[in-house]
PDB file of C-alpha atoms in Angstrom:
ATOM      1  CA  MET A  54     -54.694 -13.527  39.678  1.00  0.00           C
ATOM      2  CA  VAL A  55     -51.470 -15.321  39.602  1.00  0.00           C
ATOM      3  CA  LEU A  56     -48.191 -13.459  39.993  1.00  0.00           C
ATOM      4  CA  SER A  57     -45.086 -14.914  38.601  1.00  0.00           C
ATOM      5  CA  ARG A  58     -41.563 -13.676  38.991  1.00  0.00           C
ATOM      6  CA  TRP A  59     -39.874 -11.639  36.081  1.00  0.00           C
ATOM      7  CA  GLU A  60     -36.613 -13.439  34.960  1.00  0.00           C
ATOM      8  CA  PRO A  61     -35.039 -11.019  32.672  1.00  0.00           C
ATOM      9  CA  PHE A  62     -31.748 -13.009  31.967  1.00  0.00           C
ATOM     10  CA  ARG A  63     -33.838 -15.917  31.139  1.00  0.00           C
ATOM     11  CA  GLU A  64     -35.655 -13.943  28.425  1.00  0.00           C
ATOM     12  CA  ILE A  65     -32.675 -12.693  26.959  1.00  0.00           C
ATOM     13  CA  GLU A  66     -31.441 -16.382  26.758  1.00  0.00           C
ATOM     14  CA  THR A  67     -34.865 -17.465  24.945  1.00  0.00           C
ATOM     15  CA  MET A  68     -34.397 -14.608  22.389  1.00  0.00           C
ATOM     16  CA  GLN A  69     -30.788 -15.592  21.654  1.00  0.00           C
ATOM     17  CA  ARG A  70     -31.835 -19.213  21.010  1.00  0.00           C
ATOM     18  CA  GLN A  71     -34.553 -17.834  18.652  1.00  0.00           C
ATOM     19  CA  MET A  72     -32.134 -15.462  16.915  1.00  0.00           C
ATOM     20  CA  ASN A  73     -29.576 -18.269  16.244  1.00  0.00           C
ATOM     21  CA  ARG A  74     -32.133 -20.538  15.106  1.00  0.00           C
ATOM     22  CA  LEU A  75     -33.325 -17.841  12.706  1.00  0.00           C
ATOM     23  CA  LEU A  76     -29.699 -17.493  11.163  1.00  0.00           C
ATOM     24  CA  ASP A  77     -29.294 -20.934  11.053  1.00  0.00           C
ATOM     25  CA  GLN A  78     -32.402 -21.210   8.848  1.00  0.00           C
ATOM     26  CA  ILE A  79     -31.032 -18.266   6.606  1.00  0.00           C
ATOM     27  CA  ALA A  80     -27.470 -19.105   6.303  1.00  0.00           C
ATOM     28  CA  GLY A  81     -27.195 -23.158   7.016  1.00  0.00           C
ATOM     29  CA  PRO A  82     -24.052 -24.293   8.103  1.00  0.00           C
ATOM     30  CA  GLY A  83     -20.975 -24.112   5.782  1.00  0.00           C
ATOM     31  CA  GLU A  84     -17.980 -26.364   5.275  1.00  0.00           C
ATOM     32  CA  THR A  85     -16.278 -25.317   8.611  1.00  0.00           C
ATOM     33  CA  GLY A  86     -19.643 -25.638  10.825  1.00  0.00           C
ATOM     34  CA  ASP A  87     -19.510 -21.854  11.541  1.00  0.00           C
ATOM     35  CA  ILE A  88     -22.984 -20.597  10.291  1.00  0.00           C
ATOM     36  CA  LEU A  89     -22.312 -16.953   9.357  1.00  0.00           C
ATOM     37  CA  SER A  90     -18.635 -16.903   8.658  1.00  0.00           C
ATOM     38  CA  ASP A  91     -18.911 -19.653   5.710  1.00  0.00           C
ATOM     39  CA  ARG A  92     -21.517 -17.564   3.859  1.00  0.00           C
ATOM     40  CA  LEU A  93     -20.081 -14.024   4.170  1.00  0.00           C
ATOM     41  CA  THR A  94     -17.924 -13.209   1.460  1.00  0.00           C
ATOM     42  CA  PHE A  95     -14.680 -11.376   1.686  1.00  0.00           C
ATOM     43  CA  VAL A  96     -14.803  -7.696   0.393  1.00  0.00           C
ATOM     44  CA  PRO A  97     -11.479  -5.971   0.068  1.00  0.00           C
ATOM     45  CA  PRO A  98     -11.913  -2.240   1.210  1.00  0.00           C
ATOM     46  CA  ALA A  99     -10.897   0.356  -1.119  1.00  0.00           C
ATOM     47  CA  GLU A 100     -10.133   4.073  -1.594  1.00  0.00           C
ATOM     48  CA  ILE A 101     -10.173   6.521  -4.572  1.00  0.00           C
ATOM     49  CA  ASP A 102      -8.162   9.791  -4.790  1.00  0.00           C
ATOM     50  CA  GLU A 103      -9.341  12.118  -7.719  1.00  0.00           C
ATOM     51  CA  THR A 104      -7.195  14.835  -9.008  1.00  0.00           C
ATOM     52  CA  PRO A 105      -7.660  17.011 -12.186  1.00  0.00           C
ATOM     53  CA  GLU A 106      -5.270  14.699 -14.125  1.00  0.00           C
ATOM     54  CA  GLN A 107      -5.905  11.148 -12.740  1.00  0.00           C
ATOM     55  CA  VAL A 108      -8.083   8.844 -10.563  1.00  0.00           C
ATOM     56  CA  THR A 109      -6.058   6.606  -8.114  1.00  0.00           C
ATOM     57  CA  LEU A 110      -7.630   3.363  -6.420  1.00  0.00           C
ATOM     58  CA  ARG A 111      -5.964   1.624  -3.798  1.00  0.00           C
ATOM     59  CA  MET A 112      -7.230  -1.718  -2.547  1.00  0.00           C
ATOM     60  CA  GLU A 113      -6.172  -3.532   0.336  1.00  0.00           C
ATOM     61  CA  ILE A 114      -5.914  -7.476  -0.614  1.00  0.00           C
ATOM     62  CA  PRO A 115      -3.907  -8.917   1.982  1.00  0.00           C
ATOM     63  CA  GLY A 116      -2.700 -12.773   1.776  1.00  0.00           C
ATOM     64  CA  ILE A 117      -3.486 -12.873  -2.054  1.00  0.00           C
ATOM     65  CA  SER A 118      -0.741 -13.299  -4.677  1.00  0.00           C
ATOM     66  CA  PRO A 119      -0.782 -11.271  -7.916  1.00  0.00           C
ATOM     67  CA  GLN A 120      -1.257 -14.623  -9.882  1.00  0.00           C
ATOM     68  CA  ASP A 121      -4.757 -15.112  -8.064  1.00  0.00           C
ATOM     69  CA  LEU A 122      -5.967 -11.490  -9.039  1.00  0.00           C
ATOM     70  CA  ASP A 123      -7.647 -10.509 -12.241  1.00  0.00           C
ATOM     71  CA  VAL A 124      -8.162  -6.923 -12.972  1.00  0.00           C
ATOM     72  CA  LYS A 125     -10.180  -5.287 -15.585  1.00  0.00           C
ATOM     73  CA  VAL A 126     -10.296  -1.655 -16.258  1.00  0.00           C
ATOM     74  CA  ALA A 127     -13.150   0.109 -18.314  1.00  0.00           C
ATOM     75  CA  ALA A 128     -13.501   3.834 -19.135  1.00  0.00           C
ATOM     76  CA  ASP A 129     -15.969   4.283 -16.116  1.00  0.00           C
ATOM     77  CA  THR A 130     -15.324   1.089 -13.750  1.00  0.00           C
ATOM     78  CA  VAL A 131     -12.851  -1.108 -12.277  1.00  0.00           C
ATOM     79  CA  SER A 132     -13.428  -4.780 -11.608  1.00  0.00           C
ATOM     80  CA  VAL A 133     -11.044  -6.859  -9.291  1.00  0.00           C
ATOM     81  CA  THR A 134     -11.765 -10.537  -9.040  1.00  0.00           C
ATOM     82  CA  GLY A 135      -9.748 -12.737  -7.016  1.00  0.00           C
ATOM     83  CA  GLU A 136      -9.440 -15.792  -4.777  1.00  0.00           C
ATOM     84  CA  ARG A 137      -7.992 -16.135  -1.271  1.00  0.00           C
ATOM     85  CA  LYS A 138      -6.955 -19.827  -0.912  1.00  0.00           C
ATOM     86  CA  SER A 139      -7.307 -21.677   2.378  1.00  0.00           C
ATOM     87  CA  GLU A 140      -4.249 -23.203   3.849  1.00  0.00           C
ATOM     88  CA  ILE A 141      -6.260 -25.212   6.271  1.00  0.00           C
ATOM     89  CA  LYS A 142      -4.922 -28.393   7.024  1.00  0.00           C
ATOM     90  CA  GLU A 143      -7.418 -30.963   8.837  1.00  0.00           C
ATOM     91  CA  GLU A 144      -6.387 -31.600  12.376  1.00  0.00           C
ATOM     92  CA  LYS A 145      -8.149 -34.531  14.371  1.00  0.00           C
ATOM     93  CA  THR A 146      -6.680 -33.232  17.882  1.00  0.00           C
ATOM     94  CA  GLY A 147      -7.110 -29.992  19.545  1.00  0.00           C
ATOM     95  CA  MET A 148      -9.381 -26.917  18.639  1.00  0.00           C
ATOM     96  CA  ARG A 149      -8.713 -24.650  15.967  1.00  0.00           C
ATOM     97  CA  ARG A 150     -10.551 -21.346  15.234  1.00  0.00           C
ATOM     98  CA  SER A 151      -9.978 -18.877  12.254  1.00  0.00           C
ATOM     99  CA  GLU A 152     -11.651 -15.561  11.592  1.00  0.00           C
ATOM    100  CA  PHE A 153      -9.884 -15.176   7.990  1.00  0.00           C
ATOM    101  CA  ARG A 154     -12.240 -15.017   5.122  1.00  0.00           C
ATOM    102  CA  TYR A 155     -11.511 -17.394   2.376  1.00  0.00           C
ATOM    103  CA  GLY A 156     -12.943 -18.017  -1.034  1.00  0.00           C
ATOM    104  CA  LYS A 157     -13.714 -15.999  -4.099  1.00  0.00           C
ATOM    105  CA  PHE A 158     -14.589 -12.486  -4.297  1.00  0.00           C
ATOM    106  CA  GLN A 159     -15.332  -9.674  -7.111  1.00  0.00           C
ATOM    107  CA  ARG A 160     -15.524  -6.156  -6.629  1.00  0.00           C
ATOM    108  CA  ILE A 161     -16.876  -3.749  -9.276  1.00  0.00           C
ATOM    109  CA  ILE A 162     -16.072  -0.029  -8.419  1.00  0.00           C
ATOM    110  CA  PRO A 163     -17.624   2.933 -10.629  1.00  0.00           C
ATOM    111  CA  LEU A 164     -15.093   5.401 -11.238  1.00  0.00           C
ATOM    112  CA  PRO A 165     -15.875   9.321 -10.759  1.00  0.00           C
ATOM    113  CA  SER A 166     -14.713  10.264 -14.053  1.00  0.00           C
ATOM    114  CA  ARG A 167     -13.860   8.618 -17.633  1.00  0.00           C
ATOM    115  CA  ILE A 168     -10.117   7.250 -17.878  1.00  0.00           C
ATOM    116  CA  GLN A 169      -7.811   6.141 -20.444  1.00  0.00           C
ATOM    117  CA  ASN A 170      -8.054   2.632 -19.815  1.00  0.00           C
ATOM    118  CA  ASP A 171      -5.044   1.841 -21.948  1.00  0.00           C
ATOM    119  CA  LYS A 172      -2.499   3.956 -19.915  1.00  0.00           C
ATOM    120  CA  VAL A 173      -3.402   2.495 -16.390  1.00  0.00           C
ATOM    121  CA  GLN A 174      -0.502   1.931 -14.368  1.00  0.00           C
ATOM    122  CA  ALA A 175      -0.710  -0.955 -11.668  1.00  0.00           C
ATOM    123  CA  ASP A 176       1.471  -1.811  -8.425  1.00  0.00           C
ATOM    124  CA  PHE A 177       0.986  -4.459  -6.047  1.00  0.00           C
ATOM    125  CA  ARG A 178       3.164  -4.336  -2.890  1.00  0.00           C
ATOM    126  CA  ASN A 179       2.452  -5.497   0.630  1.00  0.00           C
ATOM    127  CA  GLY A 180      -0.992  -6.652  -0.170  1.00  0.00           C
ATOM    128  CA  VAL A 181      -2.044  -3.258  -1.486  1.00  0.00           C
ATOM    129  CA  LEU A 182      -3.061  -2.866  -5.176  1.00  0.00           C
ATOM    130  CA  CYS A 183      -2.516   0.628  -6.486  1.00  0.00           C
ATOM    131  CA  LEU A 184      -3.927   1.647  -9.926  1.00  0.00           C
ATOM    132  CA  THR A 185      -3.104   4.928 -11.285  1.00  0.00           C
ATOM    133  CA  MET A 186      -5.282   5.955 -14.130  1.00  0.00           C
ATOM    134  CA  PRO A 187      -5.195   9.207 -16.219  1.00  0.00           C
ATOM    135  CA  LYS A 188      -8.359  10.943 -17.054  1.00  0.00           C
ATOM    136  CA  ALA A 189      -9.492  11.064 -20.354  1.00  0.00           C
ATOM    137  CA  GLU A 190      -8.766  14.400 -22.261  1.00  0.00           C
ATOM    138  CA  GLU A 191     -12.524  15.531 -22.788  1.00  0.00           C
ATOM    139  CA  GLU A 192     -12.613  14.902 -18.771  1.00  0.00           C
ATOM    140  CA  LYS A 193      -9.765  17.265 -18.010  1.00  0.00           C
ATOM    141  CA  ARG A 194     -11.153  20.001 -20.223  1.00  0.00           C
ATOM    142  CA  ARG A 195     -14.764  19.560 -19.298  1.00  0.00           C
ATOM    143  CA  VAL A 196     -16.284  22.288 -17.054  1.00  0.00           C
ATOM    144  CA  VAL A 197     -19.960  22.223 -16.346  1.00  0.00           C
ATOM    145  CA  THR A 198     -21.747  25.464 -15.201  1.00  0.00           C
ATOM    146  CA  ILE A 199     -24.891  24.446 -13.027  1.00  0.00           C
ATOM    147  CA  SER A 200     -27.950  26.781 -13.015  1.00  0.00           C
ATOM    148  CA  LEU A 201     -29.745  26.648  -9.688  1.00  0.00           C
ATOM    149  CA  PRO A 202     -33.444  27.238  -9.399  1.00  0.00           C
ATOM    150  CA  GLY A 203     -32.980  30.066  -6.904  1.00  0.00           C
ATOM    151  CA  GLN A 204     -30.386  31.936  -9.240  1.00  0.00           C
ATOM    152  CA  ASP A 205     -32.831  32.151 -12.009  1.00  0.00           C
ATOM    153  CA  GLN A 206     -35.461  33.969  -9.749  1.00  0.00           C
ATOM    154  CA  LYS A 207     -32.879  36.393  -8.771  1.00  0.00           C
ATOM    155  CA  GLU A 208     -32.122  37.284 -12.352  1.00  0.00           C
ATOM    156  CA  LEU A 209     -35.781  37.750 -12.998  1.00  0.00           C
ATOM    157  CA  THR A 210     -36.668  40.033 -10.366  1.00  0.00           C
ATOM    158  CA  GLY A 211     -33.395  42.085 -10.549  1.00  0.00           C
ATOM    159  CA  THR A 212     -34.404  43.253 -14.127  1.00  0.00           C
TER     160      THR A 212
END
């Protein structure tokens, strides 16, 4: 029986090289040569607030001008499409690293209630898009009573 010395750090390095090769095969290098950052898309974060009268959508889109955004509102969804344009200038000397995401994006957000899409108010300040969308009249008056399975059984046993 041959004994060999266990070197855990060498195994970790081997596993890291294998994972890098796998990611190279999946993504492939992009324009800047950085395998993953060129393939990942920019997805702006959003938050939705709902009141009985309206739905408010806020979306962080820093570094993009209003001219580069296309916002479409349907009765039950909001679609925001845009492009963050790169301002990278080619440098022959020195080193440059950027963690910004550039390129086109599209985000389609389903709304929790139907809205009056012809009465939407939009605001875009400091890189934050804010849409105030009044609810449709039928949504404001709509009340739904839900019957639970346990409630039906109680009514039957109580009579």
